[in-house]
Tab-separated table of C-alpha atoms in Angstrom:
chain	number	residue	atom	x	y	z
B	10	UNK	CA	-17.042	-0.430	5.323
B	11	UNK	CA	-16.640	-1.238	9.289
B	12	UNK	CA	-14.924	2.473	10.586
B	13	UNK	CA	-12.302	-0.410	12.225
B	14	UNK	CA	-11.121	-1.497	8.586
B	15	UNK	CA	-10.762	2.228	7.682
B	16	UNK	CA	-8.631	3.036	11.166
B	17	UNK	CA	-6.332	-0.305	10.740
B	18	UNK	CA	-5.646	0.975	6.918
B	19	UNK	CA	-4.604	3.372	8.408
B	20	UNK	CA	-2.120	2.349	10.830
B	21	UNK	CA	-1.179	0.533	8.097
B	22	UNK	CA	-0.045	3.377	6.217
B	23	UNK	CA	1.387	5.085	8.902
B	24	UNK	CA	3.674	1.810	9.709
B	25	UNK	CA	5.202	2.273	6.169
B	26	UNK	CA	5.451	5.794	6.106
B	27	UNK	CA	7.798	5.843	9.560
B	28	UNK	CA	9.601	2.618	9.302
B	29	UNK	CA	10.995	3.916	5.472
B	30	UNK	CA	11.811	7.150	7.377
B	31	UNK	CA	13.883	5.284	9.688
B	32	UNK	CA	15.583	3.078	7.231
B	33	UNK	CA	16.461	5.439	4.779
B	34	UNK	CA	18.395	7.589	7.567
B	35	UNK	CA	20.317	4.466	8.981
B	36	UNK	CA	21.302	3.946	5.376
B	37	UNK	CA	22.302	6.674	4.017
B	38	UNK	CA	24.171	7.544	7.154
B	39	UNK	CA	25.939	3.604	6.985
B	40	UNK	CA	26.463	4.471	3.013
B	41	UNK	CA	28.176	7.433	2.879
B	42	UNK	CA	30.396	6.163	5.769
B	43	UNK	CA	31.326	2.920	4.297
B	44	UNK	CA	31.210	4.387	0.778
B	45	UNK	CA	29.063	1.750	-0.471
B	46	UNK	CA	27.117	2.767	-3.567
B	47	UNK	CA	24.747	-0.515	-3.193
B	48	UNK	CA	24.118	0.707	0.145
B	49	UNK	CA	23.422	3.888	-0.686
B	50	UNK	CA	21.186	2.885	-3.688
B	51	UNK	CA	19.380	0.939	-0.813
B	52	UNK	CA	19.197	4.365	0.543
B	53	UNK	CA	17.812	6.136	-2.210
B	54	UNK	CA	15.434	3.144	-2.618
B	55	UNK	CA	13.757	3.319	0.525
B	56	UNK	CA	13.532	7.094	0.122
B	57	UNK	CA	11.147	5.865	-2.993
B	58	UNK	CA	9.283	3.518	-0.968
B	59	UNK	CA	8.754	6.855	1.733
B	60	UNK	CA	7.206	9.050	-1.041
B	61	UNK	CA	5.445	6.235	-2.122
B	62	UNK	CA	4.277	5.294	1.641
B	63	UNK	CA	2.944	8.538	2.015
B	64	UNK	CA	0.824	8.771	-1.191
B	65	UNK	CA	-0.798	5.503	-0.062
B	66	UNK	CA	-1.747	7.040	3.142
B	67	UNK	CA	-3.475	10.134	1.347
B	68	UNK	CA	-5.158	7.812	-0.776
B	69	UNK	CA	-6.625	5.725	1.598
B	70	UNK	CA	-7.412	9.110	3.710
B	71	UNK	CA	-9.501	9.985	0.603
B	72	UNK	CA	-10.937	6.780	-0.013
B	73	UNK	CA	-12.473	6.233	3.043
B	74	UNK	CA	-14.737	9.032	2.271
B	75	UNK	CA	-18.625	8.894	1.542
B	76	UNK	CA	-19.649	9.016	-1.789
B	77	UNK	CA	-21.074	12.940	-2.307
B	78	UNK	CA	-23.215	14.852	-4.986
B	79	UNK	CA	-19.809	15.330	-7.316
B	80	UNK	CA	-18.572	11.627	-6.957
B	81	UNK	CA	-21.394	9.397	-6.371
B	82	UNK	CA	-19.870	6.165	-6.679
B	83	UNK	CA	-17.508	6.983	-4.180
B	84	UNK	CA	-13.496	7.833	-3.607
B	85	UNK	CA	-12.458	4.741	-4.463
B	86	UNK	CA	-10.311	5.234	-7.649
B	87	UNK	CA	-8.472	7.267	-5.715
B	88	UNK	CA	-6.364	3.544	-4.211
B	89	UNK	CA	-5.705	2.675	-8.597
B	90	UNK	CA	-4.324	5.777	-9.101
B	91	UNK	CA	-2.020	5.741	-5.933
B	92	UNK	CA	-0.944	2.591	-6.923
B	93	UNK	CA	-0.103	3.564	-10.692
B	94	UNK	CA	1.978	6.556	-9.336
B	95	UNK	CA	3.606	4.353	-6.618
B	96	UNK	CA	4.840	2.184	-9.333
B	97	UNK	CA	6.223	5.037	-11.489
B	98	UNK	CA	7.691	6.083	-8.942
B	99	UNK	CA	9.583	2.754	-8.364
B	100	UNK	CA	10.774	2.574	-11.814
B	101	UNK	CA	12.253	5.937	-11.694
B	102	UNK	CA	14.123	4.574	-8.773
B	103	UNK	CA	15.451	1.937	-10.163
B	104	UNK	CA	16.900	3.931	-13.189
B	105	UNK	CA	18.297	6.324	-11.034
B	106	UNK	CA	20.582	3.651	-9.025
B	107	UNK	CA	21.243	1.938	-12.583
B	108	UNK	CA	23.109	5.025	-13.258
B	109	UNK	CA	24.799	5.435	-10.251
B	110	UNK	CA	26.281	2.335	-10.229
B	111	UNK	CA	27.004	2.531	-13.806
B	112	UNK	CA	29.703	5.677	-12.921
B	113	UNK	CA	31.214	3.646	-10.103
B	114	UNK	CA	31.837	0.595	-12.623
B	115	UNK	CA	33.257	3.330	-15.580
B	116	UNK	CA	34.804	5.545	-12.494
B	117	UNK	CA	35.442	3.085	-9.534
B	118	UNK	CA	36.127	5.197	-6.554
B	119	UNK	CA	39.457	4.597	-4.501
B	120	UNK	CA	38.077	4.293	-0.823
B	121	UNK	CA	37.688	1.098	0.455
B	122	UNK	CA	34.169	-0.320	1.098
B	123	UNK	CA	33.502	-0.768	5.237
B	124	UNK	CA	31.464	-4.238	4.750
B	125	UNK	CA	31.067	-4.960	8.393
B	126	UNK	CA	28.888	-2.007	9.261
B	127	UNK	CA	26.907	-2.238	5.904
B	128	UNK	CA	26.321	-6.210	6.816
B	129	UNK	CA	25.062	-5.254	10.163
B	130	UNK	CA	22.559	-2.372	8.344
B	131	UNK	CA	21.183	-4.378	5.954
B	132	UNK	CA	20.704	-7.754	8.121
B	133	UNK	CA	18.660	-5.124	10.219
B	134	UNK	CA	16.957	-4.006	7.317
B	135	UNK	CA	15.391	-7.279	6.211
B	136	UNK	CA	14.259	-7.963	9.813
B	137	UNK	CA	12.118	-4.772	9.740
B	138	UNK	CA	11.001	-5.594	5.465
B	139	UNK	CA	9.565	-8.890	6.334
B	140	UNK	CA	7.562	-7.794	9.790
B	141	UNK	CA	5.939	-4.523	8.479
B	142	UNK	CA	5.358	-5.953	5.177
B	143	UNK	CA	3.515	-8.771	6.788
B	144	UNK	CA	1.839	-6.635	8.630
B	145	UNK	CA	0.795	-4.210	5.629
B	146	UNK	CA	-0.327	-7.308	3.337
B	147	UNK	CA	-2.422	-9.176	6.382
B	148	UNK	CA	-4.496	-5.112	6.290
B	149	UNK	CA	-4.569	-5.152	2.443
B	150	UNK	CA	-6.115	-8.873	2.677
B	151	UNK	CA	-8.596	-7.952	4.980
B	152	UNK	CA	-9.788	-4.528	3.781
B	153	UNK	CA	-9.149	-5.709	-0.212
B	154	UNK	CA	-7.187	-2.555	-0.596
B	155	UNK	CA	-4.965	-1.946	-3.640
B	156	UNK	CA	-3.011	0.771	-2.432
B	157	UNK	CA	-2.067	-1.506	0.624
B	158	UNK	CA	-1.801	-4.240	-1.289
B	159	UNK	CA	1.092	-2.256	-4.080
B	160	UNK	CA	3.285	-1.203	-1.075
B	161	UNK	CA	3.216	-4.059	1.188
B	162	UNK	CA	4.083	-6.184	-1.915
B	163	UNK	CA	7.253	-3.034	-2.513
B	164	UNK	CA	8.196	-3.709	0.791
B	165	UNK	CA	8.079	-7.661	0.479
B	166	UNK	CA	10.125	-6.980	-2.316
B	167	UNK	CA	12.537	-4.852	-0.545
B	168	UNK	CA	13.874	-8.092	1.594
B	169	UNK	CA	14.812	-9.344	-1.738
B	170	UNK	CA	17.192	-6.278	-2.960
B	171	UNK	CA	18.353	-5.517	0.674
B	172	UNK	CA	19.446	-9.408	0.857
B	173	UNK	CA	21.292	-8.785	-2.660
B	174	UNK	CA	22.806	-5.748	-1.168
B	175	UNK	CA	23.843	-8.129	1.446
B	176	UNK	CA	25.231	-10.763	-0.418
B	177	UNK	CA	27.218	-8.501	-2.397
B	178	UNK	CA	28.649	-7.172	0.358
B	179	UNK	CA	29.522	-10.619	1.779
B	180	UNK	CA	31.396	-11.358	-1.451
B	181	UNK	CA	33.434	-7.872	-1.022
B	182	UNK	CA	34.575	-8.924	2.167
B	183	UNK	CA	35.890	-12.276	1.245
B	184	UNK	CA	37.177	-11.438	-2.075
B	185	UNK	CA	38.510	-8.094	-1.012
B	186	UNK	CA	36.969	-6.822	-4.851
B	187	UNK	CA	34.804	-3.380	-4.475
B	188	UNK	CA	33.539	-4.455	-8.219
B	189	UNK	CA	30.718	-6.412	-7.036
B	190	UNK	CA	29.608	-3.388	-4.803
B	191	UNK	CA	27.947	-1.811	-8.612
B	192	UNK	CA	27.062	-5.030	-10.325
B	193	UNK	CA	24.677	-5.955	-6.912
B	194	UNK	CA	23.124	-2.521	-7.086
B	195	UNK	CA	22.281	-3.145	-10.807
B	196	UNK	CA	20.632	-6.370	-9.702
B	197	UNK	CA	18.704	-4.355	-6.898
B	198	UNK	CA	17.865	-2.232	-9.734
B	199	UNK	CA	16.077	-4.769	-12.115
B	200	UNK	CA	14.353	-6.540	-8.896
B	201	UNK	CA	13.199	-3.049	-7.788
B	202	UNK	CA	11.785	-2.270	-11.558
B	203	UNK	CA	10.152	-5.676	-12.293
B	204	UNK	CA	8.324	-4.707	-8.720
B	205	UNK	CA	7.022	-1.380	-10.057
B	206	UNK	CA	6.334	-2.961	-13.895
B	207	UNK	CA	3.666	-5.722	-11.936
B	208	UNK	CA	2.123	-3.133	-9.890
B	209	UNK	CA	1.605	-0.228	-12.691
B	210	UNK	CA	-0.145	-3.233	-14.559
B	211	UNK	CA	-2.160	-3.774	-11.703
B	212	UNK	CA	-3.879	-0.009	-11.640
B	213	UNK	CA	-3.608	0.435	-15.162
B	214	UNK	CA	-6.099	-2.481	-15.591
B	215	UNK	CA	-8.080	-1.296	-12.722
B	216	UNK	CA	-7.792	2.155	-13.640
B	217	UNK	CA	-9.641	0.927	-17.248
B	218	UNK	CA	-12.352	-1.180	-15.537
B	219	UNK	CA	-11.195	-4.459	-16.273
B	220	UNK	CA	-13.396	-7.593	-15.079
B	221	UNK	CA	-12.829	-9.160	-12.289
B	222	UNK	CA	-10.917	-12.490	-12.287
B	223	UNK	CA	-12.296	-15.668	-14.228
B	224	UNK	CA	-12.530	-17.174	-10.735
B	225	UNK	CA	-14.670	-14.415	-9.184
B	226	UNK	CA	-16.698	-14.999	-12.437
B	227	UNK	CA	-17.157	-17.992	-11.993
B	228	UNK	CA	-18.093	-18.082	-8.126
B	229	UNK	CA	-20.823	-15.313	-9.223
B	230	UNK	CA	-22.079	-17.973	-11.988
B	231	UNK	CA	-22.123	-20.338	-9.440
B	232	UNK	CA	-23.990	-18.601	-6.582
B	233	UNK	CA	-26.504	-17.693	-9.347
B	234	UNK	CA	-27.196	-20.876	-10.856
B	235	UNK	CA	-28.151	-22.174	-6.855
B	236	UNK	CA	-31.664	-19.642	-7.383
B	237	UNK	CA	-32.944	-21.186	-10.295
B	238	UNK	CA	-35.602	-23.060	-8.734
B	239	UNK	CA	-36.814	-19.489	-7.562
B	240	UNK	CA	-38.404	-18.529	-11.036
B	241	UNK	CA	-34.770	-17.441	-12.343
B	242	UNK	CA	-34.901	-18.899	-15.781
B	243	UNK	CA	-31.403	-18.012	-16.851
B	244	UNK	CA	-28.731	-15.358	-16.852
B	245	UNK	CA	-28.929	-12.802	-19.869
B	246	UNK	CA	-25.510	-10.641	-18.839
B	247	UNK	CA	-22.806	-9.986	-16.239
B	248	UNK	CA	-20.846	-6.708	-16.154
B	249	UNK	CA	-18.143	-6.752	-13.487
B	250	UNK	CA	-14.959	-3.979	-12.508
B	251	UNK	CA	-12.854	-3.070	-9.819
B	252	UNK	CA	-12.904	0.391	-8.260
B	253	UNK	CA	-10.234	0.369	-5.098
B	254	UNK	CA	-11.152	-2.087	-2.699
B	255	UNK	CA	-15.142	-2.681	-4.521
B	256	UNK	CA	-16.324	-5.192	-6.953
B	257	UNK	CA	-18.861	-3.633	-8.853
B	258	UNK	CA	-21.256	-5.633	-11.002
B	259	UNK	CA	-23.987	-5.503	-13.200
B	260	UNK	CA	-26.409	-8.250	-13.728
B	261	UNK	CA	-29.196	-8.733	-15.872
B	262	UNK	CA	-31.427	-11.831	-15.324
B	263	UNK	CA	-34.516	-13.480	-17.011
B	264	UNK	CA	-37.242	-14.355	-14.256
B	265	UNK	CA	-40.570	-15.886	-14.826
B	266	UNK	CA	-43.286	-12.949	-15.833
B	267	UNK	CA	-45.434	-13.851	-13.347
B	268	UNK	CA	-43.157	-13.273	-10.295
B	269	UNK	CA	-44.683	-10.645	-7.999
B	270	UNK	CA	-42.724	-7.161	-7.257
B	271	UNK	CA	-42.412	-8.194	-3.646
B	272	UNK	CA	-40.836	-11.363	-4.605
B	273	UNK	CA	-38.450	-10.233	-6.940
B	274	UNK	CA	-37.526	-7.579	-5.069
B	275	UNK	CA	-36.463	-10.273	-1.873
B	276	UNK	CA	-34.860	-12.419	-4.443
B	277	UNK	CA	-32.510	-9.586	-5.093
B	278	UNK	CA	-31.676	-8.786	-1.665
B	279	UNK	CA	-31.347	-13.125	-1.530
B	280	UNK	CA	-28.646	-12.776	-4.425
B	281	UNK	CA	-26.812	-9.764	-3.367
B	282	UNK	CA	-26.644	-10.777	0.462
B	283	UNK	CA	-25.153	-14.627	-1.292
B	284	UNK	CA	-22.650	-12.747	-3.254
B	285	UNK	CA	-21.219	-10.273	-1.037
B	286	UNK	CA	-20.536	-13.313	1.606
B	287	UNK	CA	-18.493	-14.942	-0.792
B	288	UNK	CA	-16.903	-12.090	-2.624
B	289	UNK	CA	-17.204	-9.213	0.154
B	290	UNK	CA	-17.007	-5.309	-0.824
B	291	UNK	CA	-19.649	-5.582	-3.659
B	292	UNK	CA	-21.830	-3.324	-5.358
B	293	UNK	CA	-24.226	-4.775	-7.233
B	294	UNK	CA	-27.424	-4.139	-9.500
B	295	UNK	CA	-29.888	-6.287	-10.347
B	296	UNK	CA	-32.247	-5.919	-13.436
B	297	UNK	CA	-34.948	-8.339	-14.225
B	298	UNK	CA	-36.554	-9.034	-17.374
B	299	UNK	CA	-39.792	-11.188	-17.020
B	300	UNK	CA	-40.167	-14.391	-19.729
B	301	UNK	CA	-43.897	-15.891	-19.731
């Protein structure tokens, strides 16, 4: 891969890492000062999206490395597995402010919530969501990393919860009712779990070599079937899987038996060179079988 793909993923992951740093102190401080439990679940959620943030950095760190004589089909597993931690990680979030807010519904606490400062946070706090999760999801795009990919789509999702938290907090100040302060952290909750359930399917099924979509099938079928007047006579089997940011694949094809070495061999480069412009990141083998 270009070593300016590998730097930008990296910036990337750097972004994350220092903009969660700098949200979770702004709201934990704003929290505990306006006693706002959805504020400070916010809190505790961004502190979730920092560990995670920093796992996705070491994981693109490590695969960005060369393949080497004890992993010779490269680092790149090491994005699925990031990802499939990330999104534990997520969930256990997500219980964790379930239960929080769950004691300030049974036990609701006597101070009065300080809405104005916590609408000022959070307003903030969606600004700075949508521009480095924009940012994150344009480098996942272009690189085709998953690890990029799982937290810019967390912090997409983060606008989502931090505009609940801000709702809620809208309704508090109108109906003068701290109640709502719990039952919008709940809601963050579920949002925030439903994000981690989608992305721990994601890895898992990358993580167990699953194909590659129908429609990257299907473009592969395609680009094939535009070499069969070059002594391709048809294709006998297509074995495809993610690994990170690659598209392996395996291809087996019946050519006519009296197709020279040298030929053959150009038709694979041909096939491989027409793939990888459509599909981009590929590994592929060829095998040919010769048919008289």
């Amino acid at each position: 891969m270009d070593i300016n793909i590998e730097t930008e993923k990296k910036i990337a992951a750097y972004t994350s890492v220092f903009s969660n740093i700098f949200l979770i102190a702004i709201k934990l401080v704003v929290g505990i000062i306006s006693g706002s439990i959805s504020i400070i679940s916010e809190a505790i959620h961004s502190a979730s999206d920092l560990f995670a943030s920093i796992i996705t950095f070491l994981s693109v760190k490590e695969s960005s490395k060369p393949a080497d004589d004890d992993h010779q089909f490269g680092h790149d597993k090491y994005e699925d597995i990031s990802s499939l931690i990330e999104s534990l990680i997520i969930m256990g979030a997500a219980f964790y402010i379930i239960y929080a807010a769950m004691k300030n519904i049974i036990f609701p606490p006597k101070v009065m919530i300080n809405t104005g400062l916590g609408l000022y946070i959070m307003g903030l706090s969606m600004v700075i969501y949508f521009f480095v999760s924009s940012y994150i999801l344009y480098v996942a795009k272009k690189s085709n990393s998953n690890a990029l990919h799982a937290d810019g789509i967390h912090l997409r999702t983060d606008i989502y919860s931090a505009l609940g938290v801000f709702v809620g907090l809208a309704i508090i100040k109108v109906t003068n009712n701290p109640i709502f302060d719990p039952i919008v952290a709940i809601i963050v909750a579920i949002i925030i779990f439903i994000t981690g359930l989608k992305i721990y399917k994601k890895a898992q099924t990358n993580l167990l070599d699953a194909s590659l979509d129908k429609s990257e099938i299907d473009e592969i079928k395609q680009l094939l079937a535009q070499f069969s007047n070059e002594g391709i006579i048809a294709l006998k089997q297509l074995k495809t899987r993610r690994s990170g940011f690659k598209k392996n694949m395996e291809i087996i094809l019946i050519v006519n038996g009296r197709m020279q070495i040298k030929t053959a061999h150009k038709l694979c480069d041909k096939i491989e060179q027409a793939i990888e412009e459509k599909l981009h990141h590929t590994e592929i083998s060829i095998h040919l079988e010769p048919q008289d």
